[in-house]
XYZ file of C-alpha atoms in Angstrom:
475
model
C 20.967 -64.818 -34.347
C 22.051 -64.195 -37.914
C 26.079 -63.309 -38.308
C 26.990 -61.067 -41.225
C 30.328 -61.364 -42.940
C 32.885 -59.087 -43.817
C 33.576 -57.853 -47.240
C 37.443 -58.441 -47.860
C 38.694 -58.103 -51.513
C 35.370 -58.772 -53.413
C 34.191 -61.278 -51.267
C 32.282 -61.777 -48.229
C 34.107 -63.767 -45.573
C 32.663 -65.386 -42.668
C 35.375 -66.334 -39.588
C 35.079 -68.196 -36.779
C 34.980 -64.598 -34.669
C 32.314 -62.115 -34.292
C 30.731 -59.526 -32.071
C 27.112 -58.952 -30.547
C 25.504 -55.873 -32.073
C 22.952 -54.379 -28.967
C 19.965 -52.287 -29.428
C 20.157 -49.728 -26.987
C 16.563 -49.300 -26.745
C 16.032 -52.772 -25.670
C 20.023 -53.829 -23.989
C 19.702 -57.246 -25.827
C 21.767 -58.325 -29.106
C 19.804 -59.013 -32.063
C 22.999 -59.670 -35.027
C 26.271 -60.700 -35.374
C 29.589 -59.789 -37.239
C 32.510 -61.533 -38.042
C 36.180 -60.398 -36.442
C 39.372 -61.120 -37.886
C 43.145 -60.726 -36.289
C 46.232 -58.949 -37.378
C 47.663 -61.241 -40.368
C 44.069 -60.802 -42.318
C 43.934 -57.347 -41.316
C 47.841 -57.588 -43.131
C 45.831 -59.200 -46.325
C 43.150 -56.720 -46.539
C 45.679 -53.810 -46.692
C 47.813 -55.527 -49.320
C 44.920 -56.483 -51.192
C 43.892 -52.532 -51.238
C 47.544 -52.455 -52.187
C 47.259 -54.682 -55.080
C 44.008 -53.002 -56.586
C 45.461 -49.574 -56.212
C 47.319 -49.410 -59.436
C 44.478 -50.033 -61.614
C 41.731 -47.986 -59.680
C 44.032 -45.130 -59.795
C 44.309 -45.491 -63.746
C 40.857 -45.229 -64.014
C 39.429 -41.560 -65.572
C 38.056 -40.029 -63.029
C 34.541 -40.180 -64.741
C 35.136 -44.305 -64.371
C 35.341 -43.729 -60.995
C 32.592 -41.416 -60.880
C 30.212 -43.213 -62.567
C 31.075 -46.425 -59.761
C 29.842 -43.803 -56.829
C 27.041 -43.022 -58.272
C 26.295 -46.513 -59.013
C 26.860 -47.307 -55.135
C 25.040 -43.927 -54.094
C 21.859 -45.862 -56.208
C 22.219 -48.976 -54.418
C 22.346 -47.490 -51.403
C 19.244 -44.848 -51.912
C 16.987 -48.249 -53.479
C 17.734 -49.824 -49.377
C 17.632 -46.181 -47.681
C 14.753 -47.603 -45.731
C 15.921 -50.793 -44.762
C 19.812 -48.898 -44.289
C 17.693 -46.368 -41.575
C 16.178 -48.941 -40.291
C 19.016 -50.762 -39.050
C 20.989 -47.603 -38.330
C 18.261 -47.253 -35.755
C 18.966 -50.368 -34.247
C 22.379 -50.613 -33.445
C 22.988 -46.786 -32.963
C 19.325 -46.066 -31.382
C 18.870 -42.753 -32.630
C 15.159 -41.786 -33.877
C 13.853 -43.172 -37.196
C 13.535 -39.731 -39.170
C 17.145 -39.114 -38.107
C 18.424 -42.573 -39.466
C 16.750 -41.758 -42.586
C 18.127 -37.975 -42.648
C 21.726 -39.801 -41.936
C 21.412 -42.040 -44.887
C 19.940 -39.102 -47.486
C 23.373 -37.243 -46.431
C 25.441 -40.510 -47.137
C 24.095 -40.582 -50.527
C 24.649 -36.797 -51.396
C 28.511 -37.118 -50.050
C 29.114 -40.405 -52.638
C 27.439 -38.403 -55.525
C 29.066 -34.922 -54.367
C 32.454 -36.460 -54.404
C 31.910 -38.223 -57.361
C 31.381 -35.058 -59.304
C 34.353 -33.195 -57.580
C 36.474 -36.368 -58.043
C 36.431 -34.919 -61.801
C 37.633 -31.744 -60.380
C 41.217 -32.538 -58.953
C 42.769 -29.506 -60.643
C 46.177 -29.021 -61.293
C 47.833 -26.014 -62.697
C 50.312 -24.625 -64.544
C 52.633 -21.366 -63.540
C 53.803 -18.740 -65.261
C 57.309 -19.675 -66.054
C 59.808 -17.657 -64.313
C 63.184 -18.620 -66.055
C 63.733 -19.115 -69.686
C 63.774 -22.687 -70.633
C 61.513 -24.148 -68.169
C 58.038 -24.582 -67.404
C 56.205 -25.522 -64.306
C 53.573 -27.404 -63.756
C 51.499 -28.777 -60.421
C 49.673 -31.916 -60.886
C 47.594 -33.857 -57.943
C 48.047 -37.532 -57.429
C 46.451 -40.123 -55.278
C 48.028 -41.010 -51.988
C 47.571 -44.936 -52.340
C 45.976 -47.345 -49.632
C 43.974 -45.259 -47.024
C 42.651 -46.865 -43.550
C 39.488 -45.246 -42.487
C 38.180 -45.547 -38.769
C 34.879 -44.318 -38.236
C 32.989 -43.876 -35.438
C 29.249 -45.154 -33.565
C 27.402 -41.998 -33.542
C 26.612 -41.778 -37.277
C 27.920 -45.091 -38.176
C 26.951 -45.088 -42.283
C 27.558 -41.387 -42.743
C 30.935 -40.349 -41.180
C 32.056 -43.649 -43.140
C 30.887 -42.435 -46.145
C 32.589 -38.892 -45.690
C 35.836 -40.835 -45.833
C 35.765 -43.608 -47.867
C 34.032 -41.548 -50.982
C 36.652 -38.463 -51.150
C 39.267 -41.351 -51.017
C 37.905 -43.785 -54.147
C 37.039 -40.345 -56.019
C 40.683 -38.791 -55.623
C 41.874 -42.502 -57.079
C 42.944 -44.589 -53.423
C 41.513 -47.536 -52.486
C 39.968 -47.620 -48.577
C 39.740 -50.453 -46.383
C 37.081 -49.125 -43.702
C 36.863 -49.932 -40.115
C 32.867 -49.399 -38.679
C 32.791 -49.054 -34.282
C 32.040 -52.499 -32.744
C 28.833 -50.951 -31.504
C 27.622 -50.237 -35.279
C 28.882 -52.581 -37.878
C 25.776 -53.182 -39.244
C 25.180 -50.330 -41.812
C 28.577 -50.793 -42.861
C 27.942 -54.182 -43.844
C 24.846 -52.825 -46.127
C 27.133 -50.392 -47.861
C 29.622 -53.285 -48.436
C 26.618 -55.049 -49.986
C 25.903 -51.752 -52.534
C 29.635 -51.412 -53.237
C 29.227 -55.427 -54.274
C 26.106 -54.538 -56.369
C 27.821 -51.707 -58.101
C 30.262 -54.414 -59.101
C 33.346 -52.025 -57.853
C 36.461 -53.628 -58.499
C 38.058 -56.328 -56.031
C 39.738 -54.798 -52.871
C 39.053 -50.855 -53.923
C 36.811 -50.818 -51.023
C 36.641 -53.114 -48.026
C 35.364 -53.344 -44.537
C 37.087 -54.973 -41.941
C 36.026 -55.789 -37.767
C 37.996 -56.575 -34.882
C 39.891 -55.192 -32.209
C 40.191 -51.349 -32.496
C 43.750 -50.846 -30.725
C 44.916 -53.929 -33.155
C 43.452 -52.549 -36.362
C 45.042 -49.045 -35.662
C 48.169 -50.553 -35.067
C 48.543 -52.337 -38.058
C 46.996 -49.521 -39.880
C 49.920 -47.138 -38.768
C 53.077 -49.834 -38.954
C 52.311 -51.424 -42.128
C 53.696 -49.194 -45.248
C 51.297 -50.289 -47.661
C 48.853 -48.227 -45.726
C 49.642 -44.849 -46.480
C 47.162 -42.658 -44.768
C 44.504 -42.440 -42.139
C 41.259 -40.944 -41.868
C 39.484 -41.353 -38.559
C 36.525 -39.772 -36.546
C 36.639 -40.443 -32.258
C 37.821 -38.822 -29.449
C 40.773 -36.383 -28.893
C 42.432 -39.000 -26.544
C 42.535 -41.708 -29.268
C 43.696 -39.533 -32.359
C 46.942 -38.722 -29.538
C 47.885 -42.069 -29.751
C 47.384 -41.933 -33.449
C 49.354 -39.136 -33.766
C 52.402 -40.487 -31.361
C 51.933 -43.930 -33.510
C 51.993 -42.170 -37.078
C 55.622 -40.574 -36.294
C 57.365 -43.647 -36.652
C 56.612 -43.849 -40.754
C 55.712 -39.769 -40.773
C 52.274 -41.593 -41.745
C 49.701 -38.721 -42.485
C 46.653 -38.293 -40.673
C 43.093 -37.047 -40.901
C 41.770 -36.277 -37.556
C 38.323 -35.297 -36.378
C 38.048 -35.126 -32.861
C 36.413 -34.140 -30.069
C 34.223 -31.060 -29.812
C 32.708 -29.051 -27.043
C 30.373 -26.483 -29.114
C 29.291 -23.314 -27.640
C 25.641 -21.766 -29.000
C 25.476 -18.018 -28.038
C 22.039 -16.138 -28.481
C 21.920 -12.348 -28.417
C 19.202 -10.736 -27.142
C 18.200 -9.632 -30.772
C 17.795 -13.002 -32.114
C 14.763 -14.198 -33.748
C 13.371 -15.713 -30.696
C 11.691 -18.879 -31.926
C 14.133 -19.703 -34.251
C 16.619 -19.271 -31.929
C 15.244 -21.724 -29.944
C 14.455 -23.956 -32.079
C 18.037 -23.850 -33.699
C 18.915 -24.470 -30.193
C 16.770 -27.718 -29.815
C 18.183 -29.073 -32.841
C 21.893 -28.501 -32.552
C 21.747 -29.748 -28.372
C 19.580 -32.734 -29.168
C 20.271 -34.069 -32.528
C 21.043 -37.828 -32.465
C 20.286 -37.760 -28.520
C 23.198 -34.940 -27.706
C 25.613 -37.700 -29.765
C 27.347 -35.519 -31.758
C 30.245 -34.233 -31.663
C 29.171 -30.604 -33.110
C 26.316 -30.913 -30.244
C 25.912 -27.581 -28.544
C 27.570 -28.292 -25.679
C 27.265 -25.000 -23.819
C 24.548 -22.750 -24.146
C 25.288 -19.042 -23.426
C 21.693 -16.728 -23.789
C 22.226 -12.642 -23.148
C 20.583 -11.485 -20.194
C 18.071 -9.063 -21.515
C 16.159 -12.598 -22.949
C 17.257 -15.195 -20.710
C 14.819 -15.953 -18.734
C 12.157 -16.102 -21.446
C 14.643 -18.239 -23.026
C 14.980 -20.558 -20.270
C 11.160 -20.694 -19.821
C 10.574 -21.527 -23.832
C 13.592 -24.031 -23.845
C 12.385 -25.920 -21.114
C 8.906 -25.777 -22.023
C 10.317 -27.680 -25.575
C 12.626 -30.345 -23.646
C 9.758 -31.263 -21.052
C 7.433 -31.685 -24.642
C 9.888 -34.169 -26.210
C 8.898 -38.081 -26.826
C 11.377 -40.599 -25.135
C 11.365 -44.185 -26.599
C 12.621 -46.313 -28.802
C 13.913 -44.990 -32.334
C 11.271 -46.891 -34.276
C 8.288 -45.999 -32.456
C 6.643 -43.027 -34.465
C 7.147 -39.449 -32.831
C 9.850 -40.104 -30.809
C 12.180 -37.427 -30.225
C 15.130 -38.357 -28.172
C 16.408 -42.156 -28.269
C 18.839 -44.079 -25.934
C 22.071 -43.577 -25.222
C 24.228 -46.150 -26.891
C 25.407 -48.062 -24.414
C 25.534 -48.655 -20.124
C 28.937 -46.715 -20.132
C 27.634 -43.661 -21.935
C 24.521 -43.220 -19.509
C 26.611 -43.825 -16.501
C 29.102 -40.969 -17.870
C 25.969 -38.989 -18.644
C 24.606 -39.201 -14.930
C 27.561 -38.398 -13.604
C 27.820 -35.089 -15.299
C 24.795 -34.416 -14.101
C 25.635 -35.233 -10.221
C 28.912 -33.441 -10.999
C 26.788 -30.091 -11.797
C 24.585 -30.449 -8.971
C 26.868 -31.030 -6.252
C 28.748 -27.585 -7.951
C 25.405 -25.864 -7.227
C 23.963 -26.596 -10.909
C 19.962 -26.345 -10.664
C 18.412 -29.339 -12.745
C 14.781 -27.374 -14.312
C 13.660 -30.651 -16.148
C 15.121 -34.507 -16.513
C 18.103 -35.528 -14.619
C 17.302 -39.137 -13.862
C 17.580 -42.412 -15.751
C 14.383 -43.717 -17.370
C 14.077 -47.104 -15.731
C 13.381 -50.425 -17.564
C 15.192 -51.789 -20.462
C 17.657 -49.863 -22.440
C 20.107 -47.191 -21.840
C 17.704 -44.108 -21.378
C 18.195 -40.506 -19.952
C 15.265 -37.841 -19.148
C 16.310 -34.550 -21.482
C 17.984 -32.639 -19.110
C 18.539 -28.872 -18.677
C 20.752 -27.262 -15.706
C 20.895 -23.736 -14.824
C 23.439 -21.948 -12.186
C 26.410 -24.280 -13.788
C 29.631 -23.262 -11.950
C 32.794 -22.637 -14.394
C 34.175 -25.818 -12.722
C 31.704 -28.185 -13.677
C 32.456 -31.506 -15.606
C 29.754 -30.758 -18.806
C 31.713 -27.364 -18.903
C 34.614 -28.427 -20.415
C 34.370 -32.074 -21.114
C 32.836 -33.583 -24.048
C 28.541 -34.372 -23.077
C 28.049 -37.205 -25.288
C 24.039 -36.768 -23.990
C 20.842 -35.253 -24.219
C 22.033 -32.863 -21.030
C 21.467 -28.746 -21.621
C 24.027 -26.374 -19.513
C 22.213 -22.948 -19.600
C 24.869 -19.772 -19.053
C 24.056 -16.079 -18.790
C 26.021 -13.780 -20.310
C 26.002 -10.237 -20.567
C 27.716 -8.814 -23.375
C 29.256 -9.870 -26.831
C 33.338 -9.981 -25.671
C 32.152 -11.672 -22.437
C 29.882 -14.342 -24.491
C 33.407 -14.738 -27.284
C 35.355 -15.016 -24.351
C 33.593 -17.876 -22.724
C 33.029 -19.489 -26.191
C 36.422 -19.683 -26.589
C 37.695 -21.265 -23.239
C 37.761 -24.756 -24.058
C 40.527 -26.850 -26.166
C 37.881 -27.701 -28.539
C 37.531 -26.109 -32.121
C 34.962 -28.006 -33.966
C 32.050 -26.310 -34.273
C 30.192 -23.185 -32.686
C 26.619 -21.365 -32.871
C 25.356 -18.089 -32.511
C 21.677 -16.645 -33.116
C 21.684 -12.951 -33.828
C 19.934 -10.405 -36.285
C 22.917 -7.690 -36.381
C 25.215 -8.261 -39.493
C 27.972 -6.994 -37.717
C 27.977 -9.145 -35.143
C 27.983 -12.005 -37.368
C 31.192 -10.778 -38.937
C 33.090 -10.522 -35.706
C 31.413 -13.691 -34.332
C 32.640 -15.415 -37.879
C 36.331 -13.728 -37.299
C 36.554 -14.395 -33.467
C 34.801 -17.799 -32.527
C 37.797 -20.863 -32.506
C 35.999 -23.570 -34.581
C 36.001 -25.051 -37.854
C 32.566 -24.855 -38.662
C 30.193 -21.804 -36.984
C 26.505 -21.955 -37.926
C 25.090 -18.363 -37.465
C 21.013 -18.741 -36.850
C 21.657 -22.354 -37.936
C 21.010 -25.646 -36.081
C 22.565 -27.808 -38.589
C 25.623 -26.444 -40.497
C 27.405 -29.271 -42.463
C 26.935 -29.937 -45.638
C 28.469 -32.169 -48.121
C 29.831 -29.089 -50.174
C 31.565 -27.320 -47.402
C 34.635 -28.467 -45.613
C 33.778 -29.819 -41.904
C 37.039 -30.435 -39.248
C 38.242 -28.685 -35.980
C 40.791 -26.116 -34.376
C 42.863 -26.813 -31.499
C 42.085 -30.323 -30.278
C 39.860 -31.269 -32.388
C 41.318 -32.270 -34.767
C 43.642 -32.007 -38.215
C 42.540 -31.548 -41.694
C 39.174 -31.137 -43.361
C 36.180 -33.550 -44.613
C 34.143 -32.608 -47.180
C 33.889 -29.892 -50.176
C 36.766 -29.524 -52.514
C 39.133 -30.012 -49.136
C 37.852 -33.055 -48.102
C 39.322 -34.870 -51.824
C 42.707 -32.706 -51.534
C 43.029 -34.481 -48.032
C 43.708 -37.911 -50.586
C 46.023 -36.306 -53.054
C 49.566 -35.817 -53.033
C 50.386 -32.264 -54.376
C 53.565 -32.429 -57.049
C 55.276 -29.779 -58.831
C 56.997 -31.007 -61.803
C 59.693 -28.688 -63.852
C 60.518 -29.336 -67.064
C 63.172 -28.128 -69.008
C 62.335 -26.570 -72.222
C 64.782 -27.714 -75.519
C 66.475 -24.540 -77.427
């Protein structure tokens, strides 16, 4: 079994550690990566450190022009990238390959707004002076990204970062190191500068820790679940250490009865079952008006019975596993959860026996307010169906969670949309839209999920210090 190497300050660097990367379709390990401990996690920040000063003197167009470089690397292996994606993460081919198109739009997206880091300058207000704001990079950022999209919500950090003038030193999941070793490889081929970029492996609880005691490190960036950015946020205090947080979401999809019917279903398909119901923008709850509901529920299921189980790579396959034994035991316990609350499971609900971590597409009607996939996180292809019957009831129940990342309503009345926009708590609502994010808008939650914002012009102000300088004017 081949063991891939870590990329540490222009170099790759083989220790005498590694992890097992597992297929979920198949439960067995098919690739290795190297770990390292606390003192080379030290190095690899003060290495960032060291490169910092000269990356950051760079024109912005020098720094452009190595994105776009990478973002060419990385589109010549897109295939082989997807591929591997598949693999370790175990989500269907076409969606690996979707994954890695978006990875190279957010490198050359923020390598075109890296040129964009506006200042200004104010009208003076008292004689003699003038004032000026001018934006500078923060310095060393740690980025900790997560399993579900492994390449791309490593990407959405690392490239804002380099482009505003920081240097990163990335952290991939355990699970999914893989396509983060393949993007160390492009950065390599780009010929980026020594220790601008790096990507480290090893124990996540260690790596956060040093990442938040260590000074040299001046920000994070990281993508996981509300309970772990806590402890970020109780760890950053000590240094005041700022933070980029996106967290969990619990996303509610609302469809009026004067929706566009099939696309509202559709919509519906895509934002519950994306990436196997891995996302944290799934649709978690879906609330459908009563005048259409039950045509809705007969459609929907009609769609979920119709979709192809299997392994990622197989051609036509719709849902993939779930990423590990933990996440299908938490999956099937929702499920018993909802049925013991008097939930009604119309399709799926079991485990798909043989090898691999595989659930049935499940849909459950009747859910009780109590129930566990009601208000926690359903990292799974599971479907809560709600009826509703008006448009303050439907906000209302939107609303009652503690997440804020993302929401989605199908409706044809304009008016609607505007108090739907105005009233739903989340960062990012898609309104008749499956799949809202997009490298040039900004992406993050409300609430508890999260602080801050990835992408579009407020992703790169997320790695700029904003200074306002006043100077005093001779006679």
């Amino acid at each position: 079994m081949e063991t891939k190497n870590l990329y540490l300050n222009g170099k790759f660097v083989s220790s005498s550690d590694a992890v097992t990367v597992i297929n979920p379709a198949t439960g067995e390990g098919f690739a290795r990566v190297a770990t390292i401990d606390a003192p080379k996690v030290r190095q690899a920040l003060a290495d960032a450190h060291a490169a910092f000063p000269a990356w950051r003197q760079l024109t912005a167009k020098a720094r452009a022009d190595y994105l776009l470089a990478v973002a060419d690397q990385l589109s010549r292996r897109a295939d082989e990238t997807a591929k591997i994606v598949t693999m370790e993460n175990g989500k269907p081919l076409a969606q690996s390959k979707g994954e890695v198109a978006l990875s190279i739009d957010h490198l050359r997206w923020f390598a075109e707004e890296g040129r964009r880091a506006y200042g200004r300058i104010i009208p003076h207000q008292t004689p003699g002076k003038r004032n000026l704001v001018v934006k500078t990079p923060l310095g060393v950022v740690g980025a900790i990204a997560p399993w579900n999209f492994p390449i791309l919500l490593g990407v959405r950090k690392i490239a804002p970062a380099l482009a505003a003038g920081c240097t990163t030193v990335l952290k991939p999941a355990s699970q999914t190191p893989l396509s983060s070793i393949i993007l160390a490889e492009c950065f390599d081929a780009a010929k980026v500068p020594a220790g601008v970029f790096q990507v480290i492996l090893g124990s996540a609880e260690m790596i956060a820790n040093q990442m938040l005691s260590d000074p040299l490190c001046r920000k994070i960036t990281f993508t996981g679940s509300t309970e772990v950015g806590k402890k970020l946020i109780a760890g950053a205090a000590a240094q005041v250490k700022p933070l980029s947080l996106e967290l969990g979401g619990h996303a509610p999809l609302l469809v009026f009865d004067d929706a566009d019917f099939e696309k509202a279903v559709e919509g519906t398909m895509i934002a519950k079952f994306r990436n196997t119901g891995q996302s944290c923008i799934a649709a978690n709850r879906i609330y459908v008006q009563s005048g259409i509901y039950d045509r809705f529920v007969s459609a929907f299921v009609a769609r979920v019975k119709a979709m192809k189980v299997g392994n990622g790579l197989e051609a036509g396959v719709d849902i993939g596993p779930l990423v590990n034994e933990s996440g299908l035991k938490g999956a099937l316990a929702q499920i018993e959860d909802a049925v013991r609350r008097g939930g009604k499971v119309l399709c799926g609900g079991k485990r798909i026996e043989g090898k691999g971590f595989f659930l049935e597409p499940t849909v459950i009607a009747n859910l009780h307010g109590e129930s566990a996939c009601m208000h926690e996180e359903t990292f799974a292809p599971i479907a809560p169906l709600v009826r509703f019957e008006d448009e303050a009831d439907a906000i209302a129940q939107a609303n009652a969670s503690v997440y804020g990342l993302s929401a989605y309503a199908f409706t044809r009345d304009l008016d609607r949309t505007f108090r739907l926009m105005e009233s739903l708590d989340a960062g990012t609502i898609g309104i008749n839209d499956g799949v809202p994010t997009t490298s040039v808008a900004p992406f993050g939650g409300v609430k508890q999920s999260g602080w801050g914002r990835e992408l579009g012009i407020e992703g790169l102000e997320e790695f700029l210090e904003t200074k306002h300088v006043s100077i005093g004017m001779g006679s």
